[in-house]
PDB file of N, CA, C and O in Angstrom:
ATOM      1  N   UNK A  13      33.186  -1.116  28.024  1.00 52.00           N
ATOM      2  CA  UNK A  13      32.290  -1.796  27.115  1.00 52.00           C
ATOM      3  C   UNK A  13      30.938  -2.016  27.781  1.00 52.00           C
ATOM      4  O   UNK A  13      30.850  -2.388  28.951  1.00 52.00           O
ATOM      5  N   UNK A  14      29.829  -1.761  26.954  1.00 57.00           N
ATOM      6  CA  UNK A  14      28.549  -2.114  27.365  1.00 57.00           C
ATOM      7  C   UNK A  14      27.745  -2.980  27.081  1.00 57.00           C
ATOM      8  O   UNK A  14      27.524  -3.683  28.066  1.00 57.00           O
ATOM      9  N   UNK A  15      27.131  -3.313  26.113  1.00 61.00           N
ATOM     10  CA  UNK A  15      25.766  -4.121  25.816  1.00 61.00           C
ATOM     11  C   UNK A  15      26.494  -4.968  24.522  1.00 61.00           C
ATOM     12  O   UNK A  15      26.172  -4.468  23.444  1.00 61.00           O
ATOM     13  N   UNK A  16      27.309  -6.018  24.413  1.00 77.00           N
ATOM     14  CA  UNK A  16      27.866  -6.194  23.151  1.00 77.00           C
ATOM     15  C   UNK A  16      28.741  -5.484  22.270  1.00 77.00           C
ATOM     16  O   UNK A  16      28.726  -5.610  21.046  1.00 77.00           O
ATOM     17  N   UNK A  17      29.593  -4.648  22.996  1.00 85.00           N
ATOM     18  CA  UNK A  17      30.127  -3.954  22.713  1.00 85.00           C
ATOM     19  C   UNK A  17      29.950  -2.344  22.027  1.00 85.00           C
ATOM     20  O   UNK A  17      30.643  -1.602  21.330  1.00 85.00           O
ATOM     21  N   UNK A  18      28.542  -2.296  22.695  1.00 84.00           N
ATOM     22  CA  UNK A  18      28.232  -0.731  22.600  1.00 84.00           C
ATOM     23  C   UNK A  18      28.299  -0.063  24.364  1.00 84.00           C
ATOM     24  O   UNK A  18      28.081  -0.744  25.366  1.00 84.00           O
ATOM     25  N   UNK A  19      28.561   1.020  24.353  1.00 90.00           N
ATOM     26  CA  UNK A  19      29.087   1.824  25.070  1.00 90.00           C
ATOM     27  C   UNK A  19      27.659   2.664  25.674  1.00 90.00           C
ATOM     28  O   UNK A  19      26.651   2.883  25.003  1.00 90.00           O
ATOM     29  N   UNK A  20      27.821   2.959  26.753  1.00 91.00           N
ATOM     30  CA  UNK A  20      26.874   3.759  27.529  1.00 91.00           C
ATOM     31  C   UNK A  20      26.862   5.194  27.132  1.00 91.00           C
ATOM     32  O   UNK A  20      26.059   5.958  27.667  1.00 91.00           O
ATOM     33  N   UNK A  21      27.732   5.624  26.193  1.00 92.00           N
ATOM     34  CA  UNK A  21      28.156   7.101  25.376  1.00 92.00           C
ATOM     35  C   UNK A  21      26.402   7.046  24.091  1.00 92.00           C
ATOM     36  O   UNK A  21      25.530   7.879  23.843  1.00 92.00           O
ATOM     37  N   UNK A  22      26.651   5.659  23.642  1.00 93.00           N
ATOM     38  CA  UNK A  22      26.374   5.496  22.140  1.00 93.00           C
ATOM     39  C   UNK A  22      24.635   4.913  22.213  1.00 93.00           C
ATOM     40  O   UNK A  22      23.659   5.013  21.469  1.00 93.00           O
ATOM     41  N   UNK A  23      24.897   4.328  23.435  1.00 91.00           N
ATOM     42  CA  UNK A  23      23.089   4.261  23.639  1.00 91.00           C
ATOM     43  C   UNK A  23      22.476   5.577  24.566  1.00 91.00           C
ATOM     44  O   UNK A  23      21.249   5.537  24.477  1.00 91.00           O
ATOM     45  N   UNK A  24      22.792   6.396  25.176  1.00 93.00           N
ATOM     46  CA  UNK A  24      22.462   7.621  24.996  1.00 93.00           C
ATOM     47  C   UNK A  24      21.903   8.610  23.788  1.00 93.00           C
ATOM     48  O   UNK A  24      20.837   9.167  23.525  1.00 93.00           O
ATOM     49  N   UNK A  25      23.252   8.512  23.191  1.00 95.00           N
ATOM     50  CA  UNK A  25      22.873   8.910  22.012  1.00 95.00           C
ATOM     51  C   UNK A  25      22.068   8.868  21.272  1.00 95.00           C
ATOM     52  O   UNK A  25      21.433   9.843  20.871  1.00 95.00           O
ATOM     53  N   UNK A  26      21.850   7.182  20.768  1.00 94.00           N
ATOM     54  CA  UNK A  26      20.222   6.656  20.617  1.00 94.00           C
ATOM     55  C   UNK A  26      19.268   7.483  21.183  1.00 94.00           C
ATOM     56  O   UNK A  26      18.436   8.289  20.767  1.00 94.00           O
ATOM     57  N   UNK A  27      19.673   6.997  22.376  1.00 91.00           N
ATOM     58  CA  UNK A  27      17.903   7.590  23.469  1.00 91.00           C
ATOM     59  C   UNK A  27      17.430   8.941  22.753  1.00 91.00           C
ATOM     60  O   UNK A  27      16.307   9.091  22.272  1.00 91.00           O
ATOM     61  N   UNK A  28      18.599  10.047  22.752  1.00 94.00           N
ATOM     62  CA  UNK A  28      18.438  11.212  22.837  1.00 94.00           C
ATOM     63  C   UNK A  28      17.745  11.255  20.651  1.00 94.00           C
ATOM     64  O   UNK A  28      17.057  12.132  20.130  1.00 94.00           O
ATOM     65  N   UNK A  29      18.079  10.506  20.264  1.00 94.00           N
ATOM     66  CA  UNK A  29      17.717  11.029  18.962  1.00 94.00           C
ATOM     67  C   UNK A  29      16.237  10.063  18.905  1.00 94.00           C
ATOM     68  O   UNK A  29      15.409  10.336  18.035  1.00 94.00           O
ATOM     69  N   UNK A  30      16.061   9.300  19.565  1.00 91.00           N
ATOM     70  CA  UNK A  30      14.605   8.804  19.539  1.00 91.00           C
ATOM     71  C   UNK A  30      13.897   9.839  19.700  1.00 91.00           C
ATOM     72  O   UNK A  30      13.188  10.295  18.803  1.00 91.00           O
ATOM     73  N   UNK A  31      14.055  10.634  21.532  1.00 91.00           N
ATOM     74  CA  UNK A  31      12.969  11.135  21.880  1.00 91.00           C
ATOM     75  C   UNK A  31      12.955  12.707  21.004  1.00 91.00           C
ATOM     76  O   UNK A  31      12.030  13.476  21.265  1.00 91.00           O
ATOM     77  N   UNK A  32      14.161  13.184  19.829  1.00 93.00           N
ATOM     78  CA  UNK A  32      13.718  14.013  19.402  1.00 93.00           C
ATOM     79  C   UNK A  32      12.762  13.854  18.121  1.00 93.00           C
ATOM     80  O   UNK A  32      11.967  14.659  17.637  1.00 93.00           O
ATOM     81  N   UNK A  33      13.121  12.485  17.716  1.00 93.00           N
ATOM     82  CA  UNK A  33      12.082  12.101  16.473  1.00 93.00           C
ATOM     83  C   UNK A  33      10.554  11.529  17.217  1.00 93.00           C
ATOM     84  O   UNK A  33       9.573  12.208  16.911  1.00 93.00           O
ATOM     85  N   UNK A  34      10.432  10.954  17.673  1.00 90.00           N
ATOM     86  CA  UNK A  34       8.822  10.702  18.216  1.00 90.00           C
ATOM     87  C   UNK A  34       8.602  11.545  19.611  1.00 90.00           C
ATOM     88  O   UNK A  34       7.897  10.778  20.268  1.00 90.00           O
ATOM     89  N   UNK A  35       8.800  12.558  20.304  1.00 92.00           N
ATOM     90  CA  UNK A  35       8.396  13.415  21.344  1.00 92.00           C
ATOM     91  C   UNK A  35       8.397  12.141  22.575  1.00 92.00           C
ATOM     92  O   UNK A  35       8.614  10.960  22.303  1.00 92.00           O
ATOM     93  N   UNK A  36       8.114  12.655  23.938  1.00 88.00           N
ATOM     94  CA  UNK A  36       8.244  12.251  25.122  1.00 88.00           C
ATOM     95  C   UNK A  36       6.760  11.809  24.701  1.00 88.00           C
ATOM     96  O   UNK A  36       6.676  10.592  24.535  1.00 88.00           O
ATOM     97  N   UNK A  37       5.568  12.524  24.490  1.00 89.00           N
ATOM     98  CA  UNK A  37       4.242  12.072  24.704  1.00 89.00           C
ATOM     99  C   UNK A  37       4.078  10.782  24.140  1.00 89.00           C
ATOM    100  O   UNK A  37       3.538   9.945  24.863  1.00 89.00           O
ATOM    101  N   UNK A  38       4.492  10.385  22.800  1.00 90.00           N
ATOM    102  CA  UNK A  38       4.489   9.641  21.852  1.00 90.00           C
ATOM    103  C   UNK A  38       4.985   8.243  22.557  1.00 90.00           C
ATOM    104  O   UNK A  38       4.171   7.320  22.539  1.00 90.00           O
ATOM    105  N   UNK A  39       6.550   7.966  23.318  1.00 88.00           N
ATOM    106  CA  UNK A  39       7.091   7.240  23.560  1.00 88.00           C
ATOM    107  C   UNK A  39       6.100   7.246  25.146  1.00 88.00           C
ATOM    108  O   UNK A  39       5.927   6.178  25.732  1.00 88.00           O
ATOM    109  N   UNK A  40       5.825   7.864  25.409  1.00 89.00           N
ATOM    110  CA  UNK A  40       4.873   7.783  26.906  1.00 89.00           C
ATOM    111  C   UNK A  40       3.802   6.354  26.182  1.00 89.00           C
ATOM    112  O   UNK A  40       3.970   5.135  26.219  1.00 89.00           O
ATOM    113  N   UNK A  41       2.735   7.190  25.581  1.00 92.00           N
ATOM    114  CA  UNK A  41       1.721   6.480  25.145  1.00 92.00           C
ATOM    115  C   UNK A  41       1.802   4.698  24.666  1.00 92.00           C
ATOM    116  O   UNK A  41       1.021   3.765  24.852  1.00 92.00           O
ATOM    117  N   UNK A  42       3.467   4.828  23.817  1.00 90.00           N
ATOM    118  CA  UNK A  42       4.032   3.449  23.027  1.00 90.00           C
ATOM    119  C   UNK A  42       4.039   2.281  24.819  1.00 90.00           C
ATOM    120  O   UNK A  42       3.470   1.249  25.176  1.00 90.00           O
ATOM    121  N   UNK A  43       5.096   3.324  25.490  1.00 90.00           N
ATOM    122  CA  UNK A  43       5.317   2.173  26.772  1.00 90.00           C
ATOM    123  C   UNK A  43       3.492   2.056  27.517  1.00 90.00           C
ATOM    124  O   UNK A  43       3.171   1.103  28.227  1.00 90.00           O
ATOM    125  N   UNK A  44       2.900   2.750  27.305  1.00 92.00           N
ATOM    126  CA  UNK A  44       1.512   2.315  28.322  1.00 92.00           C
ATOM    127  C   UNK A  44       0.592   1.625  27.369  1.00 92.00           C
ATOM    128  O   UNK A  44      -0.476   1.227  27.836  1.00 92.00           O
ATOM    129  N   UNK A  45       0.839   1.427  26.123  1.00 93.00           N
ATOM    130  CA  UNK A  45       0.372   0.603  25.103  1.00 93.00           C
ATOM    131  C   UNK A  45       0.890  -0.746  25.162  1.00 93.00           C
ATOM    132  O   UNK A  45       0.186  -1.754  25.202  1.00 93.00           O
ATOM    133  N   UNK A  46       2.111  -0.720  25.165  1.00 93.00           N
ATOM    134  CA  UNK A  46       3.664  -2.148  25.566  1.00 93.00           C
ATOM    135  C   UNK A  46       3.007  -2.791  26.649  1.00 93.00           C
ATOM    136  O   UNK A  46       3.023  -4.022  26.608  1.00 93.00           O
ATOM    137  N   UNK A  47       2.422  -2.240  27.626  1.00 94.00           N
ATOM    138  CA  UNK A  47       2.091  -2.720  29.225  1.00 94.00           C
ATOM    139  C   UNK A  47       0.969  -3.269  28.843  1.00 94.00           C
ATOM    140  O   UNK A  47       1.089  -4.483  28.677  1.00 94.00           O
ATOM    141  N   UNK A  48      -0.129  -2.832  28.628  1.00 94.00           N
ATOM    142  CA  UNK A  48      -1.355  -2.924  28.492  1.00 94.00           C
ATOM    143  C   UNK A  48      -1.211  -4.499  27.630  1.00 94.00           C
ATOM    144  O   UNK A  48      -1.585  -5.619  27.981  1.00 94.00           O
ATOM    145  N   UNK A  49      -0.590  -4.088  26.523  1.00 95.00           N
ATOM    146  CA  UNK A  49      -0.860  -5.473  25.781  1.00 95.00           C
ATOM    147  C   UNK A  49       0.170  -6.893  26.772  1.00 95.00           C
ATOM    148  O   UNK A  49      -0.442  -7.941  26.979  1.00 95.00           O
ATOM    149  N   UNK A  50       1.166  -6.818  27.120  1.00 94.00           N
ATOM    150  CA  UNK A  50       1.555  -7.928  27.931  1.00 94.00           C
ATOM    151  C   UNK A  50       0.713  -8.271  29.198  1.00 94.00           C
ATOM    152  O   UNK A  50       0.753  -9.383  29.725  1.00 94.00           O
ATOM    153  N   UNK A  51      -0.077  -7.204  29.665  1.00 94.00           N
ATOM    154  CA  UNK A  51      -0.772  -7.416  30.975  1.00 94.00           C
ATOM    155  C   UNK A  51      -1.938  -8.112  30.206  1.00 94.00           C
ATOM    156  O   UNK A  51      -2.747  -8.629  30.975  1.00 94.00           O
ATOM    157  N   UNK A  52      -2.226  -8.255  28.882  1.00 93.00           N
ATOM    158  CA  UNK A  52      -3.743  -8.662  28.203  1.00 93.00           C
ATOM    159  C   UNK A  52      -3.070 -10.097  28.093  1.00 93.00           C
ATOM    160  O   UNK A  52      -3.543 -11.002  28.780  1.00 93.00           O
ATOM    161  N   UNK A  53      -2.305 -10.273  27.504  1.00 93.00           N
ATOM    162  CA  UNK A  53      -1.088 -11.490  27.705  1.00 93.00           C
ATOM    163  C   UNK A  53      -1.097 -12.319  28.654  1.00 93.00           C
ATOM    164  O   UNK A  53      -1.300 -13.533  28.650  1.00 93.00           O
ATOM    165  N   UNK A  54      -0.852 -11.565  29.523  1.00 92.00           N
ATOM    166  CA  UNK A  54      -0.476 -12.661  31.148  1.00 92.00           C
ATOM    167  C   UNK A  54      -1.953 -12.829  31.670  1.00 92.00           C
ATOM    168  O   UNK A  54      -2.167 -13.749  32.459  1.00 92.00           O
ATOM    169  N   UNK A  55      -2.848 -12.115  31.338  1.00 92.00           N
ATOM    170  CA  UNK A  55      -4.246 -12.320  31.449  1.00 92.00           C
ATOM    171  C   UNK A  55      -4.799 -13.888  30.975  1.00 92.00           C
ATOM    172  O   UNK A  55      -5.329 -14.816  31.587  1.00 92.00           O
ATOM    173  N   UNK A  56      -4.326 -13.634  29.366  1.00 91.00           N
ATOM    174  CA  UNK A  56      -4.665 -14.852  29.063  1.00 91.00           C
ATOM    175  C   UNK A  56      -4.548 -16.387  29.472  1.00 91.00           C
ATOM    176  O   UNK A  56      -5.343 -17.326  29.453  1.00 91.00           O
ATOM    177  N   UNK A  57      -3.519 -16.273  29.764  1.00 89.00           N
ATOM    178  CA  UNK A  57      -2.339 -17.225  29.843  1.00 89.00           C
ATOM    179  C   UNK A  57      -2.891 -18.001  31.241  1.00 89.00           C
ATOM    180  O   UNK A  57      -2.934 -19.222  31.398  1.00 89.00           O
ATOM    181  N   UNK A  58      -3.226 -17.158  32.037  1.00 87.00           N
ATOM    182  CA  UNK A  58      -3.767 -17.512  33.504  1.00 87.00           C
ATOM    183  C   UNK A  58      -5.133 -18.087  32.940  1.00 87.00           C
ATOM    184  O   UNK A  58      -5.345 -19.300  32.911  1.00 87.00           O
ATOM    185  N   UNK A  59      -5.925 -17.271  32.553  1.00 84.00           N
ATOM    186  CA  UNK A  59      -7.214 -18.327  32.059  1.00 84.00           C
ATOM    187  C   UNK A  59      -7.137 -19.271  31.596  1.00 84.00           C
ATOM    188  O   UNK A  59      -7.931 -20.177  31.850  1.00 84.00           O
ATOM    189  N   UNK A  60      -5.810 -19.430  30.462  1.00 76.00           N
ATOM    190  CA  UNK A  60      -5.938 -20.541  29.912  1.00 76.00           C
ATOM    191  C   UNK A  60      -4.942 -21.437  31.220  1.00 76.00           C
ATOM    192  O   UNK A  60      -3.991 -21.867  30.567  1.00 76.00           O
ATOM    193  N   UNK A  61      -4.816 -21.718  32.134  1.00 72.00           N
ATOM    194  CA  UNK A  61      -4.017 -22.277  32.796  1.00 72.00           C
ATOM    195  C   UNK A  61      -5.158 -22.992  33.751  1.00 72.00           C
ATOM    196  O   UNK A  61      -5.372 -24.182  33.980  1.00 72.00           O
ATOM    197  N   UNK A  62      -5.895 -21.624  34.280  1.00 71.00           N
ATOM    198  CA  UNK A  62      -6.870 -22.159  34.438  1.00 71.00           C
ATOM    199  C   UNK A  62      -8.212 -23.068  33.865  1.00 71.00           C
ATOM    200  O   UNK A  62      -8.811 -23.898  34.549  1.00 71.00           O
ATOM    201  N   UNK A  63      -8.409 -22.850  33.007  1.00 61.00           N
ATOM    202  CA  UNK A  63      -9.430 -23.834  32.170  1.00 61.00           C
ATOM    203  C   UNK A  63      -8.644 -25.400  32.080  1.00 61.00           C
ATOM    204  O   UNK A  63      -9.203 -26.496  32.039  1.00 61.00           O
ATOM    205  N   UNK A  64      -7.042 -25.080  32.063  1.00 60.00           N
ATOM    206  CA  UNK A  64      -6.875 -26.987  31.835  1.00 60.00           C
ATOM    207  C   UNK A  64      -6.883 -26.875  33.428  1.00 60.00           C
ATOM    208  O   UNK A  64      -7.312 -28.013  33.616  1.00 60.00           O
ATOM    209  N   UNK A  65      -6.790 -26.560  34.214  1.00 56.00           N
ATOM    210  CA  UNK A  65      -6.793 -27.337  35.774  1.00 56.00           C
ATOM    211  C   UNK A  65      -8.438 -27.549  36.536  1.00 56.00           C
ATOM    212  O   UNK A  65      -8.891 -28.163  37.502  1.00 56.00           O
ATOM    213  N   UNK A  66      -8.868 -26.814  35.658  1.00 55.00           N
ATOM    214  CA  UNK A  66     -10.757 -27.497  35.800  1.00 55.00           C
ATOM    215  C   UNK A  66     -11.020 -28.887  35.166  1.00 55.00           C
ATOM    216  O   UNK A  66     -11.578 -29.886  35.620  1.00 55.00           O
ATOM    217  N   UNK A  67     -10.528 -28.670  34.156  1.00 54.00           N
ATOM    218  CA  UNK A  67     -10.152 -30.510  33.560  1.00 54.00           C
ATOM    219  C   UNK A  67      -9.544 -31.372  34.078  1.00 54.00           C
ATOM    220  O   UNK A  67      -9.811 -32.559  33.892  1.00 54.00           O
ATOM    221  N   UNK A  68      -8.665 -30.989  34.783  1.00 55.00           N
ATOM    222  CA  UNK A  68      -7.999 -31.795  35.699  1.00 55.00           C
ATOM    223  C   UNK A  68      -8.601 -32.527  36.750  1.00 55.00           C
ATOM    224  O   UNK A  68      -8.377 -33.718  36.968  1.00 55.00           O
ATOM    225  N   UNK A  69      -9.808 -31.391  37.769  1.00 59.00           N
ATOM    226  CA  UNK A  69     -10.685 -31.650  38.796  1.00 59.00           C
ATOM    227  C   UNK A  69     -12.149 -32.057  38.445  1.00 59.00           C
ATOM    228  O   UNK A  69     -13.064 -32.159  39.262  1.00 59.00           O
ATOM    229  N   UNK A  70     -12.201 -32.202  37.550  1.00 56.00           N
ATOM    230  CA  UNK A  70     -13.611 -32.760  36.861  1.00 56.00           C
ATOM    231  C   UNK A  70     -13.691 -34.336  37.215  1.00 56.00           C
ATOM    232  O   UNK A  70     -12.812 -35.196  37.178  1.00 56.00           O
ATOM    233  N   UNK A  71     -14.903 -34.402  37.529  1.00 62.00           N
ATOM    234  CA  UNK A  71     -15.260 -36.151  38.063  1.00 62.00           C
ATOM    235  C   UNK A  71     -14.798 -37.139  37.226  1.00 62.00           C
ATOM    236  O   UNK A  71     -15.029 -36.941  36.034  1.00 62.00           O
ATOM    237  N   UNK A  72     -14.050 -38.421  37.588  1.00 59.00           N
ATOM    238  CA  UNK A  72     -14.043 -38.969  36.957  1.00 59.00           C
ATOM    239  C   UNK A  72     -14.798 -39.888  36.020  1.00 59.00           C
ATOM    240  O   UNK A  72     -14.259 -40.648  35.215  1.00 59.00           O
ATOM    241  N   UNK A  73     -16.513 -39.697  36.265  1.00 60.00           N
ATOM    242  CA  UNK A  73     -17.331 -40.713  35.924  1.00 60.00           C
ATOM    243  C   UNK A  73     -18.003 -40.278  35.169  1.00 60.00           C
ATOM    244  O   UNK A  73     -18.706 -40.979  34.440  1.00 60.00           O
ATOM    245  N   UNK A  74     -17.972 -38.825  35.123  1.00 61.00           N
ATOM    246  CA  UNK A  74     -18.075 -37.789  33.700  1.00 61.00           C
ATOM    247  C   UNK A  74     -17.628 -37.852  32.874  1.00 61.00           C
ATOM    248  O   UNK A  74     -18.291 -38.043  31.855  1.00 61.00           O
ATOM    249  N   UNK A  75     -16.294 -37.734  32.822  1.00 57.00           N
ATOM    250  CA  UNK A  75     -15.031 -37.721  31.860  1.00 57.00           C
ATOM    251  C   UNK A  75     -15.400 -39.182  31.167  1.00 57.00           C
ATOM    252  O   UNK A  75     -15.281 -39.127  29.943  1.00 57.00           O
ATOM    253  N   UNK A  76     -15.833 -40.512  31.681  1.00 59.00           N
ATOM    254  CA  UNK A  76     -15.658 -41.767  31.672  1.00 59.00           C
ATOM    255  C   UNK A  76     -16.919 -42.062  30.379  1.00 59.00           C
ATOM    256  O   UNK A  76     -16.931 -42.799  29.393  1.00 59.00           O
ATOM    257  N   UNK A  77     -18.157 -40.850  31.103  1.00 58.00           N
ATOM    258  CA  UNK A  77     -19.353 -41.277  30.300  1.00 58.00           C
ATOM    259  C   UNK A  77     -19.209 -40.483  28.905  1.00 58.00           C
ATOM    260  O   UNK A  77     -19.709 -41.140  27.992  1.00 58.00           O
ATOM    261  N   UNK A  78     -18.770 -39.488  28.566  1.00 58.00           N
ATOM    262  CA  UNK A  78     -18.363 -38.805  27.884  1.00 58.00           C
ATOM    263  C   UNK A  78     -17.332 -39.491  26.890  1.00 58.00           C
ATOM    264  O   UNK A  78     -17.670 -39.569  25.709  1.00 58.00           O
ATOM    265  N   UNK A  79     -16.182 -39.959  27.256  1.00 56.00           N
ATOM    266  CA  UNK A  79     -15.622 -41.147  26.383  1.00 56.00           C
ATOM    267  C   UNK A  79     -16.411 -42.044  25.296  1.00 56.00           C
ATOM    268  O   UNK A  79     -16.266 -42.177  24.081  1.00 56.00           O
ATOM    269  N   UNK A  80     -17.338 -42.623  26.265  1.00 62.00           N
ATOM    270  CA  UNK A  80     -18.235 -44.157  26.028  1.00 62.00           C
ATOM    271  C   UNK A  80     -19.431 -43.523  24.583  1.00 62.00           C
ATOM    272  O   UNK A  80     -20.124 -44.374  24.026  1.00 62.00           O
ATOM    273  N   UNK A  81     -19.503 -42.474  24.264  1.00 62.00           N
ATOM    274  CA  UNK A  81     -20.766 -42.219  23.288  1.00 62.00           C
ATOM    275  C   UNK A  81     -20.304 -42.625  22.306  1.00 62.00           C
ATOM    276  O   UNK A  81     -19.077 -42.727  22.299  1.00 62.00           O
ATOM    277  N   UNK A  82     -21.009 -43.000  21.158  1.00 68.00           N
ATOM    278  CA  UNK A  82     -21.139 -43.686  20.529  1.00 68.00           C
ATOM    279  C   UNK A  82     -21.967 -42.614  19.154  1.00 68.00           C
ATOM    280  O   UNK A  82     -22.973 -41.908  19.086  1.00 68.00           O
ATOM    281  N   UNK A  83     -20.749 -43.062  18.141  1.00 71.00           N
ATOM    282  CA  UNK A  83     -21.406 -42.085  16.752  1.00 71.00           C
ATOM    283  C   UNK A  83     -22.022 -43.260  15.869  1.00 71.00           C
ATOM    284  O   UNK A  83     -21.203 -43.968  15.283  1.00 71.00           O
ATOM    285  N   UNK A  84     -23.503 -43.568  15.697  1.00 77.00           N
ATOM    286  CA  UNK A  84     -23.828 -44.143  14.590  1.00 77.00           C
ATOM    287  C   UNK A  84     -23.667 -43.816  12.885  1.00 77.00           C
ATOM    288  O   UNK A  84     -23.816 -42.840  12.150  1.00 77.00           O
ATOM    289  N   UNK A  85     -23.521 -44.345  12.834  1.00 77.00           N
ATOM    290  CA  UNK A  85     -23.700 -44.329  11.238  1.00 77.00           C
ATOM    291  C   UNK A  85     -23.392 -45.099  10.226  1.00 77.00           C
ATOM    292  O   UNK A  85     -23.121 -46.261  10.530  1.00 77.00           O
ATOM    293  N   UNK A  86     -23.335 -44.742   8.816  1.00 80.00           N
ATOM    294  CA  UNK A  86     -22.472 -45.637   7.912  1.00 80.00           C
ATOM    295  C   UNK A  86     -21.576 -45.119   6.832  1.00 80.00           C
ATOM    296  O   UNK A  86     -21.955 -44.252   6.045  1.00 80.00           O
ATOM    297  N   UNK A  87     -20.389 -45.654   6.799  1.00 76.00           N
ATOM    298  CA  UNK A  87     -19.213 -45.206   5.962  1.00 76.00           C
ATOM    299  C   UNK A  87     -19.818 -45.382   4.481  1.00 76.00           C
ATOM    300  O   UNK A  87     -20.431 -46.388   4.123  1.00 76.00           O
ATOM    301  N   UNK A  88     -19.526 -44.115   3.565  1.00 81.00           N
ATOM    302  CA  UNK A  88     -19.373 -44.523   2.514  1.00 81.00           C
ATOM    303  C   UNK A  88     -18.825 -44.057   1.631  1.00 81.00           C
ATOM    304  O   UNK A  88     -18.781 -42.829   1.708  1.00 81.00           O
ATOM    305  N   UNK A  89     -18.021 -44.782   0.160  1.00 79.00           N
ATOM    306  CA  UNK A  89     -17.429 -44.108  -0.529  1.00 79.00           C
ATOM    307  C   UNK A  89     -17.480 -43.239  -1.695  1.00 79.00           C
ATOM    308  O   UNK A  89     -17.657 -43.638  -2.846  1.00 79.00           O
ATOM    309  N   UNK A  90     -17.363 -42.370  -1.437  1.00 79.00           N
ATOM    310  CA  UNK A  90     -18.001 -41.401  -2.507  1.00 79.00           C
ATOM    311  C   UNK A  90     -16.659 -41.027  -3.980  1.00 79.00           C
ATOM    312  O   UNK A  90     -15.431 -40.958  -3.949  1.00 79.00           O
ATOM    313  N   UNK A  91     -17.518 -40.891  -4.942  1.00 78.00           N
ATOM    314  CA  UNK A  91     -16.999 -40.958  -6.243  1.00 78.00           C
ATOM    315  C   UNK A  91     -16.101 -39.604  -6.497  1.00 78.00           C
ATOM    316  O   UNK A  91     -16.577 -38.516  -6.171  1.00 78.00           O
ATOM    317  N   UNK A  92     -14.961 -39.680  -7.011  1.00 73.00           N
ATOM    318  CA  UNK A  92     -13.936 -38.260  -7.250  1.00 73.00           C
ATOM    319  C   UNK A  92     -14.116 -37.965  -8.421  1.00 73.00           C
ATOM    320  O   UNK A  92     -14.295 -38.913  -9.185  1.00 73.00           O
ATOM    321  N   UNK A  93     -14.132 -36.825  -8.888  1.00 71.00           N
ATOM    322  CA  UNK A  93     -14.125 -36.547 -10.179  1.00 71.00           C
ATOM    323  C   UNK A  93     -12.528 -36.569 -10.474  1.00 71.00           C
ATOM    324  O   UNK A  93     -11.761 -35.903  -9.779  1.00 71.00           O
ATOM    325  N   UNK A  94     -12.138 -37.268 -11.403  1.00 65.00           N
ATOM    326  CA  UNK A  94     -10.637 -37.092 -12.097  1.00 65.00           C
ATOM    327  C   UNK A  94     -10.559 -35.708 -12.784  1.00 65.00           C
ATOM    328  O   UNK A  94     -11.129 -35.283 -13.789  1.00 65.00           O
ATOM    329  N   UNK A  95      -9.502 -35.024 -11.763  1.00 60.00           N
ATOM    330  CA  UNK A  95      -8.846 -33.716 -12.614  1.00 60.00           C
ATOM    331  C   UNK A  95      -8.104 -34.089 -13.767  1.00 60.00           C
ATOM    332  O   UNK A  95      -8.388 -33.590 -14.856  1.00 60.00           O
ATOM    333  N   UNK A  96      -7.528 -34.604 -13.691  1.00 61.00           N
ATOM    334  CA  UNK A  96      -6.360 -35.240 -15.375  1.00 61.00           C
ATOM    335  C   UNK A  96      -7.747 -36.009 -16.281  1.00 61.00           C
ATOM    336  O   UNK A  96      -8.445 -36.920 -15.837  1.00 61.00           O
ATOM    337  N   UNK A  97      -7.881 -35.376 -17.584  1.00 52.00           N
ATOM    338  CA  UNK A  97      -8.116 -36.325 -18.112  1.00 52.00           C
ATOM    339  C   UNK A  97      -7.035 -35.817 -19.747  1.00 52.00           C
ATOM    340  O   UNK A  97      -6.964 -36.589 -20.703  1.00 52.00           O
TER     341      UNK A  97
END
């Protein structure tokens, strides 16, 4: 027994009827396409890992003044038009 109860006979088999329906070039190109996009992936992932650990090391008296601003203005309530009438 192999993979869930498929057999090392029967995924062969597979293999062999893939590479006669899409060619070797085809399945070449798919896996260096597969790579490319997880390596764009793990790319990201590091930047974004990096950008929160710059936040992390950022002054605290920055972060502090940045808190403290202050939005003026004034609330007000504005009139709805009633959909039901």
């Amino acid at each position: 027994m192999g993979l869930g109860g498929i057999s090392i006979w029967q995924l062969l088999i597979v293999l062999a009827i893939v590479i006669l329906l899409f060619g070797t070039k085809r399945l070449r190109n798919f896996g260096s396409d597969l790579g490319n996009a997880v390596k764009g992936f793990r790319k990201a992932m590091d930047t974004n890992d990096q950008d929160t650990s710059d936040q992390d090391k950022a002054d605290p008296a920055q972060l502090e003044e940045q808190d403290n601003d202050i939005i003026e203005g004034k609330a007000e309530k504005t009139k709805q038009k009633d959909s039901k009438k």
